[in-house]
XYZ file of C-alpha atoms in Angstrom:
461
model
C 19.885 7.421 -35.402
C 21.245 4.899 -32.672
C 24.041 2.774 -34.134
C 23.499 -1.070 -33.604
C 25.356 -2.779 -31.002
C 27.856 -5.109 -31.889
C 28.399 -7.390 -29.299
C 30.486 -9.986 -30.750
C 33.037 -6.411 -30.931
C 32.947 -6.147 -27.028
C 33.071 -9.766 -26.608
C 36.645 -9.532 -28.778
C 37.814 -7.119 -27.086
C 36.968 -8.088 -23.554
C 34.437 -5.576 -22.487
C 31.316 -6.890 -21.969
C 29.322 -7.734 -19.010
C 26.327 -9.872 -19.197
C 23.280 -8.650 -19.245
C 21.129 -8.320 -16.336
C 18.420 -11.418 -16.688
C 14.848 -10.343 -16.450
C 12.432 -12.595 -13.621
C 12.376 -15.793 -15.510
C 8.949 -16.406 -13.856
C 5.731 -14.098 -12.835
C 6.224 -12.338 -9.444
C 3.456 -10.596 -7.981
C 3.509 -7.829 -5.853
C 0.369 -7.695 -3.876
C -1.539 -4.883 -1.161
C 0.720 -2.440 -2.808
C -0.837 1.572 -2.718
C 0.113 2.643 -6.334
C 1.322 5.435 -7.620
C 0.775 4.927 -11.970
C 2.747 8.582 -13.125
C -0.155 9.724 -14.703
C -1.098 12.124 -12.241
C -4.089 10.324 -11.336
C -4.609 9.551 -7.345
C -3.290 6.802 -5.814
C -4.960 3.193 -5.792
C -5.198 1.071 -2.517
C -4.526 -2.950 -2.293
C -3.034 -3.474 -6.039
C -1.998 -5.938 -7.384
C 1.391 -5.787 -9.871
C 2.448 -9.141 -11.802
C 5.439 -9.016 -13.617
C 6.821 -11.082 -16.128
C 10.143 -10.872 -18.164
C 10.321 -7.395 -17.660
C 7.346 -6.448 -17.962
C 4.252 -5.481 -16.049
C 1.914 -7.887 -17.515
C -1.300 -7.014 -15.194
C -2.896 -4.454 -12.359
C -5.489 -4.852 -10.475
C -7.442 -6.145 -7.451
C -7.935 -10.140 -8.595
C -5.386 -11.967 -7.003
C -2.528 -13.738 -8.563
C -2.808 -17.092 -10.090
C -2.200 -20.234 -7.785
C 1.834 -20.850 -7.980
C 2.655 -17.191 -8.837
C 5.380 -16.223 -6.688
C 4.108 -12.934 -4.128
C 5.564 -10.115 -2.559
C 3.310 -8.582 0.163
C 3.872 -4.974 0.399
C 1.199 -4.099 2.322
C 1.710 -0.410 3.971
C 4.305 0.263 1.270
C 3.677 2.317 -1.762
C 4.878 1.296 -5.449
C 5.710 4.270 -8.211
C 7.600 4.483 -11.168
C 11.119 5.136 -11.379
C 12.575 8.611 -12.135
C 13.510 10.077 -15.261
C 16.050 13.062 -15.851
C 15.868 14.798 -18.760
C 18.699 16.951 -17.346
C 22.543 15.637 -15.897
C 25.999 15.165 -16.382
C 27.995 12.187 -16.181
C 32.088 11.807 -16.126
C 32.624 15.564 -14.824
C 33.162 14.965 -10.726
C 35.437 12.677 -9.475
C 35.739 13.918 -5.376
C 35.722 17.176 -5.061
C 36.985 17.750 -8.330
C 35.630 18.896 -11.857
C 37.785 18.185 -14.446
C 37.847 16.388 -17.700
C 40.820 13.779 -16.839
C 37.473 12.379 -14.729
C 35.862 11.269 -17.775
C 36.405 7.633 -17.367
C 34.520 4.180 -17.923
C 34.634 3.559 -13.867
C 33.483 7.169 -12.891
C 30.861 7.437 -15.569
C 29.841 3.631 -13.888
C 29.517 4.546 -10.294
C 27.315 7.779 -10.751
C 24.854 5.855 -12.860
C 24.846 3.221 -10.222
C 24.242 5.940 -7.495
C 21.609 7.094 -9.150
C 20.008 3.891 -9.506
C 20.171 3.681 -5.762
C 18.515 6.790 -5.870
C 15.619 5.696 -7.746
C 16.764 7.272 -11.005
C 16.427 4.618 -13.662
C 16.964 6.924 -16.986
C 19.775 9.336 -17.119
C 20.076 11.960 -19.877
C 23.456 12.912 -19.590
C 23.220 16.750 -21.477
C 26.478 17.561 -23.177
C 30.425 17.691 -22.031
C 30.456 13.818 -23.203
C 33.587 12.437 -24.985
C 33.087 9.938 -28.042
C 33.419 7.130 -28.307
C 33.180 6.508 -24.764
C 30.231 7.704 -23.991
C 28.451 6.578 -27.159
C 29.907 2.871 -26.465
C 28.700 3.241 -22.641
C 24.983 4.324 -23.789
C 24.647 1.345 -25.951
C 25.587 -0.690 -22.640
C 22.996 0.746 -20.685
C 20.381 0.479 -23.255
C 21.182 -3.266 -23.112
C 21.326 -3.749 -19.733
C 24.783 -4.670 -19.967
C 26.090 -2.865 -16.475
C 24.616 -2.056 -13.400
C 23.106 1.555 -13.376
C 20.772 3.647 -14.714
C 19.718 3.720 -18.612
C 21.899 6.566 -20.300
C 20.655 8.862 -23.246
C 22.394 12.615 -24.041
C 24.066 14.850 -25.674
C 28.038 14.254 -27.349
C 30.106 17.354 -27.120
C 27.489 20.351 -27.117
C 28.095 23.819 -28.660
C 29.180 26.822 -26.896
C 30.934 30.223 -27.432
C 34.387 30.802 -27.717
C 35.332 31.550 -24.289
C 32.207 31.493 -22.776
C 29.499 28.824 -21.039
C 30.578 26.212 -20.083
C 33.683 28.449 -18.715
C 37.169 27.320 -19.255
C 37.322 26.975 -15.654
C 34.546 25.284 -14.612
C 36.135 21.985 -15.898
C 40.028 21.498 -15.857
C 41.676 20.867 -19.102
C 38.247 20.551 -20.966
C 39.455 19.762 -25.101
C 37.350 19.855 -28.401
C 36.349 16.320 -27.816
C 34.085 17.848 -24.911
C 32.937 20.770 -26.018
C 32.811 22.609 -29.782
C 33.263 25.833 -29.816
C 32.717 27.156 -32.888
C 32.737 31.168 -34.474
C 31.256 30.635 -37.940
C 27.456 29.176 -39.488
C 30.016 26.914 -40.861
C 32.039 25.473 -37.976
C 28.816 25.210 -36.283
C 27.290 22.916 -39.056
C 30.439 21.013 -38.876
C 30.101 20.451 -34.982
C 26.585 19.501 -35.504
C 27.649 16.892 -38.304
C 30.281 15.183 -35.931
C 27.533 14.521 -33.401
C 24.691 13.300 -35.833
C 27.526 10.590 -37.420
C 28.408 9.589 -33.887
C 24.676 8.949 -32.779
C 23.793 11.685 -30.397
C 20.018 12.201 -28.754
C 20.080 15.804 -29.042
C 22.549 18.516 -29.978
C 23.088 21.378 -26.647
C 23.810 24.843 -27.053
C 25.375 27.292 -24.263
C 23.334 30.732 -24.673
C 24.136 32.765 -21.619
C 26.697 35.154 -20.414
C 26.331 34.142 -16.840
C 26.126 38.145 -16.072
C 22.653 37.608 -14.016
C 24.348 34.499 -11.675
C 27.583 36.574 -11.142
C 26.368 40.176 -11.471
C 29.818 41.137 -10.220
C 31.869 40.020 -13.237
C 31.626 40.957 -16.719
C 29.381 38.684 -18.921
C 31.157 36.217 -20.233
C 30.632 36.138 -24.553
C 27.884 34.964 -26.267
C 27.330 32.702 -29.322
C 27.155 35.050 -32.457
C 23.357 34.660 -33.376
C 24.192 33.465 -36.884
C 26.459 30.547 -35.268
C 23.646 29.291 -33.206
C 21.046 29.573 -35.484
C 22.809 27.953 -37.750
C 23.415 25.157 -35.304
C 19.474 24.772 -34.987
C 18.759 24.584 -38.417
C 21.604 21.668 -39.336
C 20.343 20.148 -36.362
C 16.920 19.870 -37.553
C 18.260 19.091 -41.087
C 19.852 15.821 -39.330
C 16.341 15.092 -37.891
C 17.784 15.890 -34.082
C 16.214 18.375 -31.444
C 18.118 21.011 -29.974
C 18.302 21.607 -25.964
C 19.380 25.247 -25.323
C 20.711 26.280 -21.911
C 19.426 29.665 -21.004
C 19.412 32.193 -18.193
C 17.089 35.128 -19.063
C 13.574 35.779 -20.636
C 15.098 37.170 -23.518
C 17.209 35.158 -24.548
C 14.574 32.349 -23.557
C 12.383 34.506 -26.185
C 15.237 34.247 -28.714
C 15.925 30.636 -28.544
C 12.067 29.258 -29.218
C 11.910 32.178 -32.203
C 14.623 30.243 -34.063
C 13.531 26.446 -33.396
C 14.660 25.876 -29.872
C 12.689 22.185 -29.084
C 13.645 22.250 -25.165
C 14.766 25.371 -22.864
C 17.323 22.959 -20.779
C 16.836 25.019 -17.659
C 14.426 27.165 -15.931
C 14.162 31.402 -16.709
C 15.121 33.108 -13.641
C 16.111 36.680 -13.693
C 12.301 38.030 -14.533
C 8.592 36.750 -14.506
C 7.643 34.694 -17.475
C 5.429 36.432 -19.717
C 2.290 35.358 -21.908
C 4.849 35.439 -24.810
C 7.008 32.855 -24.040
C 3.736 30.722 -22.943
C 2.243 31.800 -25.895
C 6.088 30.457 -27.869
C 6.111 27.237 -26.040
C 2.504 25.758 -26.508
C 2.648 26.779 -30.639
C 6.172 24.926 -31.243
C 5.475 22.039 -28.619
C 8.436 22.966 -26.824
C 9.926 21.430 -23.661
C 10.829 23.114 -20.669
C 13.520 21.770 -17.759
C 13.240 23.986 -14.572
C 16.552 22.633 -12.974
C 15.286 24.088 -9.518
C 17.756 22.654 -7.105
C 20.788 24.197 -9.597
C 21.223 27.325 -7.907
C 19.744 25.713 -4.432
C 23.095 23.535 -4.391
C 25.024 26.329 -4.471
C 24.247 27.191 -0.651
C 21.950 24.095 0.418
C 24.624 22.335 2.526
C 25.822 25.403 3.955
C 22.580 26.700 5.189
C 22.027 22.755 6.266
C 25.221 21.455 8.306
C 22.659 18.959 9.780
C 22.298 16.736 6.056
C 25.735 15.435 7.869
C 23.427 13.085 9.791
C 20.956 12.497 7.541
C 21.664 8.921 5.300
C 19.495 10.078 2.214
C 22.077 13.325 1.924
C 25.837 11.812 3.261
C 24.982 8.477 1.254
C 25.511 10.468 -2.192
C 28.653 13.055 -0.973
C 31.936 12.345 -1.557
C 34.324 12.187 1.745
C 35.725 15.784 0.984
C 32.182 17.464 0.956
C 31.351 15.898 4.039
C 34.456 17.470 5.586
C 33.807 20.856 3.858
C 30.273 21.265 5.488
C 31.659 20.379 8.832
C 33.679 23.502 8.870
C 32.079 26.762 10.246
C 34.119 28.524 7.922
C 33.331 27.640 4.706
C 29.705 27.652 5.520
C 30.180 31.215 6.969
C 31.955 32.678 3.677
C 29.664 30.403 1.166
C 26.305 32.168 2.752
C 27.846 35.512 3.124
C 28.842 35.183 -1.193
C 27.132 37.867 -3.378
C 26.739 34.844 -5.859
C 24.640 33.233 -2.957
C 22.198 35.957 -2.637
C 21.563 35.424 -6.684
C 21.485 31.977 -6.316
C 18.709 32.404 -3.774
C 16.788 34.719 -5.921
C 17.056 33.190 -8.861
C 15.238 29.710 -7.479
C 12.328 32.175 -6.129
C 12.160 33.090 -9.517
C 12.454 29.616 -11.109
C 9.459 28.159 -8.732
C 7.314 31.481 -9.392
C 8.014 30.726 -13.199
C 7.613 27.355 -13.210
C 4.196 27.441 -11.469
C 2.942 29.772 -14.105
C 4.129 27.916 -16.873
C 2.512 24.693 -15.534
C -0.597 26.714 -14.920
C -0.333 27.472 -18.817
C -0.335 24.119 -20.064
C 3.233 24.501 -20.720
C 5.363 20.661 -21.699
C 7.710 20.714 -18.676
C 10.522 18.124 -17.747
C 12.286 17.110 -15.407
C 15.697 17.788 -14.341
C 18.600 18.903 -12.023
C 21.859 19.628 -13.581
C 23.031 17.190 -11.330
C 26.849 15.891 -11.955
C 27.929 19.170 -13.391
C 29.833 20.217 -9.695
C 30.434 18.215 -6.490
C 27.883 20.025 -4.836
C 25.152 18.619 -7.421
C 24.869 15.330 -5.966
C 23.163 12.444 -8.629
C 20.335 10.869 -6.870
C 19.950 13.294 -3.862
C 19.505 16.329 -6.373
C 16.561 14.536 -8.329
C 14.965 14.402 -4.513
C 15.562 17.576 -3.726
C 14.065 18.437 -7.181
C 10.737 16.849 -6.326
C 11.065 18.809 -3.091
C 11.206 22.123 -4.521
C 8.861 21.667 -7.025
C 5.763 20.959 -4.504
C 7.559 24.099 -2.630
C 6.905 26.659 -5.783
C 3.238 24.700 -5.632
C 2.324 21.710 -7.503
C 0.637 18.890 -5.750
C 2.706 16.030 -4.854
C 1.098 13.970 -7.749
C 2.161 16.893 -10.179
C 5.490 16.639 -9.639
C 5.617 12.777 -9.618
C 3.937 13.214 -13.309
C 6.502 15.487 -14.157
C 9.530 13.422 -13.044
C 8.450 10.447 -14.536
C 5.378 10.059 -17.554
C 6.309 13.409 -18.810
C 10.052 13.248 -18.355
C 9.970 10.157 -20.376
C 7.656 11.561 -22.829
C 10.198 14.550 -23.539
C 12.464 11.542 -24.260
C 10.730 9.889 -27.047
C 10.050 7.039 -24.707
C 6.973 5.111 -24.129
C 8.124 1.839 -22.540
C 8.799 3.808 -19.442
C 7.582 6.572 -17.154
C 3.902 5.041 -15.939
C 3.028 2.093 -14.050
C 0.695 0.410 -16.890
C 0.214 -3.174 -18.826
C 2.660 -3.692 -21.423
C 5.264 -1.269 -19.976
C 8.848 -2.061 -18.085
C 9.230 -2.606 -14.684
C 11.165 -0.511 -13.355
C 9.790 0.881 -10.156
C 10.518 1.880 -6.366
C 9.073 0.379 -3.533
C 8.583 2.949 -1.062
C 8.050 2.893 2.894
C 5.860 5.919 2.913
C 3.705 8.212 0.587
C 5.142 10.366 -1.653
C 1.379 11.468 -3.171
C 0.773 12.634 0.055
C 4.153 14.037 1.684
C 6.768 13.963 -1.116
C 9.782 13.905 1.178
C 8.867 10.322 1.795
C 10.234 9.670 -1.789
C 13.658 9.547 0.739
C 12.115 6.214 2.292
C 12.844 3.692 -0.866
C 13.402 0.612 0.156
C 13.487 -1.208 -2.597
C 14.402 -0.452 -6.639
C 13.502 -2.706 -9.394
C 14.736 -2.613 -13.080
C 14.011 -4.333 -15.678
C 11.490 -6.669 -13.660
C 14.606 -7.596 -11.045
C 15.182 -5.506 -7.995
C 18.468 -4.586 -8.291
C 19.351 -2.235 -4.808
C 18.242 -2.266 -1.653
C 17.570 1.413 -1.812
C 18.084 4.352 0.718
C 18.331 3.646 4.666
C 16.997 7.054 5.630
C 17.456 7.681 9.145
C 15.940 10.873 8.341
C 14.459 12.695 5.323
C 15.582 15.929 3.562
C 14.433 19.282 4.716
């Protein structure tokens, strides 16, 4: 499915970077607690050699004589996150709009949220070929700084419905498809397959629950959709569908849905959809700190001063949640008092479903607005996930082994022999408090540390 890289292309035309070398010799990182991703507790005084990328041994024994060491005694080591669910090349600023979607923007959010610990991107629709599909191959390669970057092309939604018109300015076909017949669906579907796409993305919702005071916006016809899952699955690629509501949740996993890209929120989950997702192996991406964003820095004027939160705005947020004003009119919005009850219902949901031995990812939604912050939002994510009432470890399991595992990948996700090295180094104890996942000090990739992480003068709330 993924095209083969020609480099001697890039090198023609000028394009390439090199790649970023791998520790030519063993370093071991010694005392280290460890955190593996697998949910199991912490270990104390590890040991972690790595080698060419690798993780080539853990453990208690020492390190062989002329190994170089890294003590990191009172620090913790964890794998590095994995979102299943973002957007890349929509924000430039304060601004959402597709003249954004540019090599250099695309570049500096996957290098913020490398800072942020975020070492695999899945970047879930809204992308323009070949651009983005050129930019992937990069990333797999190591070729730029940044996080790896897997996703969606273009995406499917309804003629004048999700993603609206206005949410990004001047947003063409090579986007978004929007098709009206089984046909032109099939035919959207078929572009993306030839141009190498992870998954194909559908729009089902009519926004009506998140903006109760405007008419729903139109739906897919059933028969288009549908008929977008099934060429899908002919062409041997899963299908992430956005949805709002239970029933349309219901709907989606009836007619092959293989992951509900964000959480239900307008009623309790029922045994039903439990009962849907554990026959058909579905995934499911809760996307918590979505409609949190949507008030978060208006409720918290204070994130001003804190590093973790100012070091990922852009100068005209910072200057928008410094006025009285537009904190005033964004908490007294009827949209914020759905936003608020629709994460209650998210965390209720997503506690049940992980209760019911439901596959769940991990994701935010983050880069779709400038108030979705990459790197800050998978934090928050973690946050609000040990708020609805997993344990700490839970939720570092779900943003790493099993938001790899809903990516196909198994060279990544868990601290273990034979996998990559890419890792945080953290000044705290996220198994214990997970705010502390703020205090990285360190970020390695690829067996090289490669940032200096976050300078938290203060963690999120």
């Amino acid at each position: 499915m993924m095209k083969v890289f020609n480099l001697l292309t890039c090198l023609v035309a000028g394009t390439c970077l090199l790649p970023f070398a791998a520790n030519a010799d063993p370093v071991a990182l010694t005392h280290a607690r460890l955190i593996d991703g697998t949910g199991k507790a912490a270990t104390s005084d590890t040991t972690l050699v790595i080698d060419h990328g690798q993780i080539v041994s853990i453990g208690a024994k020492p390190p062989a004589l002329g190994v170089k060491t890294i003590d990191l005694a009172g620090k913790t080591v964890m794998p590095a996150l994995v979102s299943d669910h973002s957007h890349v090349g929509l924000v430039d600023g304060m601004t959402t709009a597709s003249r954004n979607y540019t090599r250099a923007t695309i570049l500096a959010a996957l290098d913020q949220y490398r800072r942020y610990g975020v070492l695999t991107v899945t970047a879930l629709g809204l992308n323009k070929s070949p651009l983005f599909d050129q930019l992937r191959r990069e990333q797999h390669q190591g070729l730029n700084p940044g996080a790896d970057l897997y996703g969606v092309d273009q995406g499917i939604g309804a003629p004048g419905g999700m993603p609206p018109e206005a949410m990004i300015d001047k947003m063409g076909h090579d986007q978004i498809s929007r098709p009206r017949t089984p046909i032109e669906a099939r035919r959207a579907v078929d572009r993306m397959a030839d141009e190498g796409t992870d998954f194909v993305k559908i729009w089902l919702d009519d926004l009506h629950t998140t903006n109760p005071a405007n008419p729903p916006l139109p739906l897919l016809g059933a028969s288009v959709w549908q008929a977008a899952i099934a060429e899908a699955h002919k062409r041997h690629l899963r299908v992430a569908v956005h949805i709002h509501d239970l029933d349309l949740a219901h709907q989606a996993l009836a007619h092959g849905a293989d992951i509900l890209a964000h959480g239900v929120r307008d009623k309790p989950v029922d045994d039903a959809l439990i009962a849907q997702l554990k026959t058909s192996g579905a995934w499911y991406i809760p996307t918590l700190s979505l409609d949190e964003s949507t008030y978060y820095f208006a409720e918290h004027p204070e994130t001003l001063d804190q590093t973790t939160a100012s070091g990922a705005m852009p100068s005209g947020l910072k200057e928008l949640i410094a006025q009285e004003a537009w904190r005033k009119a964004t908490l007294a919005k009827p949209t914020t008092e759905a936003a608020r009850a629709a994460l209650a219902m998210n965390q209720r949901n997503v506690l049940a479903l992980y209760r019911g031995g439901v596959k769940i990812g991990f994701g935010t939604d983050s880069g779709a607005t400038p108030l979705r912050l990459p790197g800050f939002a998978e934090h928050r994510e973690l946050i609000l996930l040990v708020q609805a009432g997993l344990t700490p470890l839970q939720a570092i399991n779900l943003a790493t082994q099993k938001a790899a595992s809903l990516l196909g990948l198994d060279d990544r996700g868990v601290l273990a022999v034979g996998k990559r090295a890419d890792f945080l180094i953290i000044d705290g104890a996220p198994d214990r408090t997970i705010s502390d996942i703020d205090l990285i000090s360190q970020v390695w990739q690829r067996g090289t540390p490669v940032s200096d992480g976050l300078v938290a003068k203060g963690k999120t709330l």
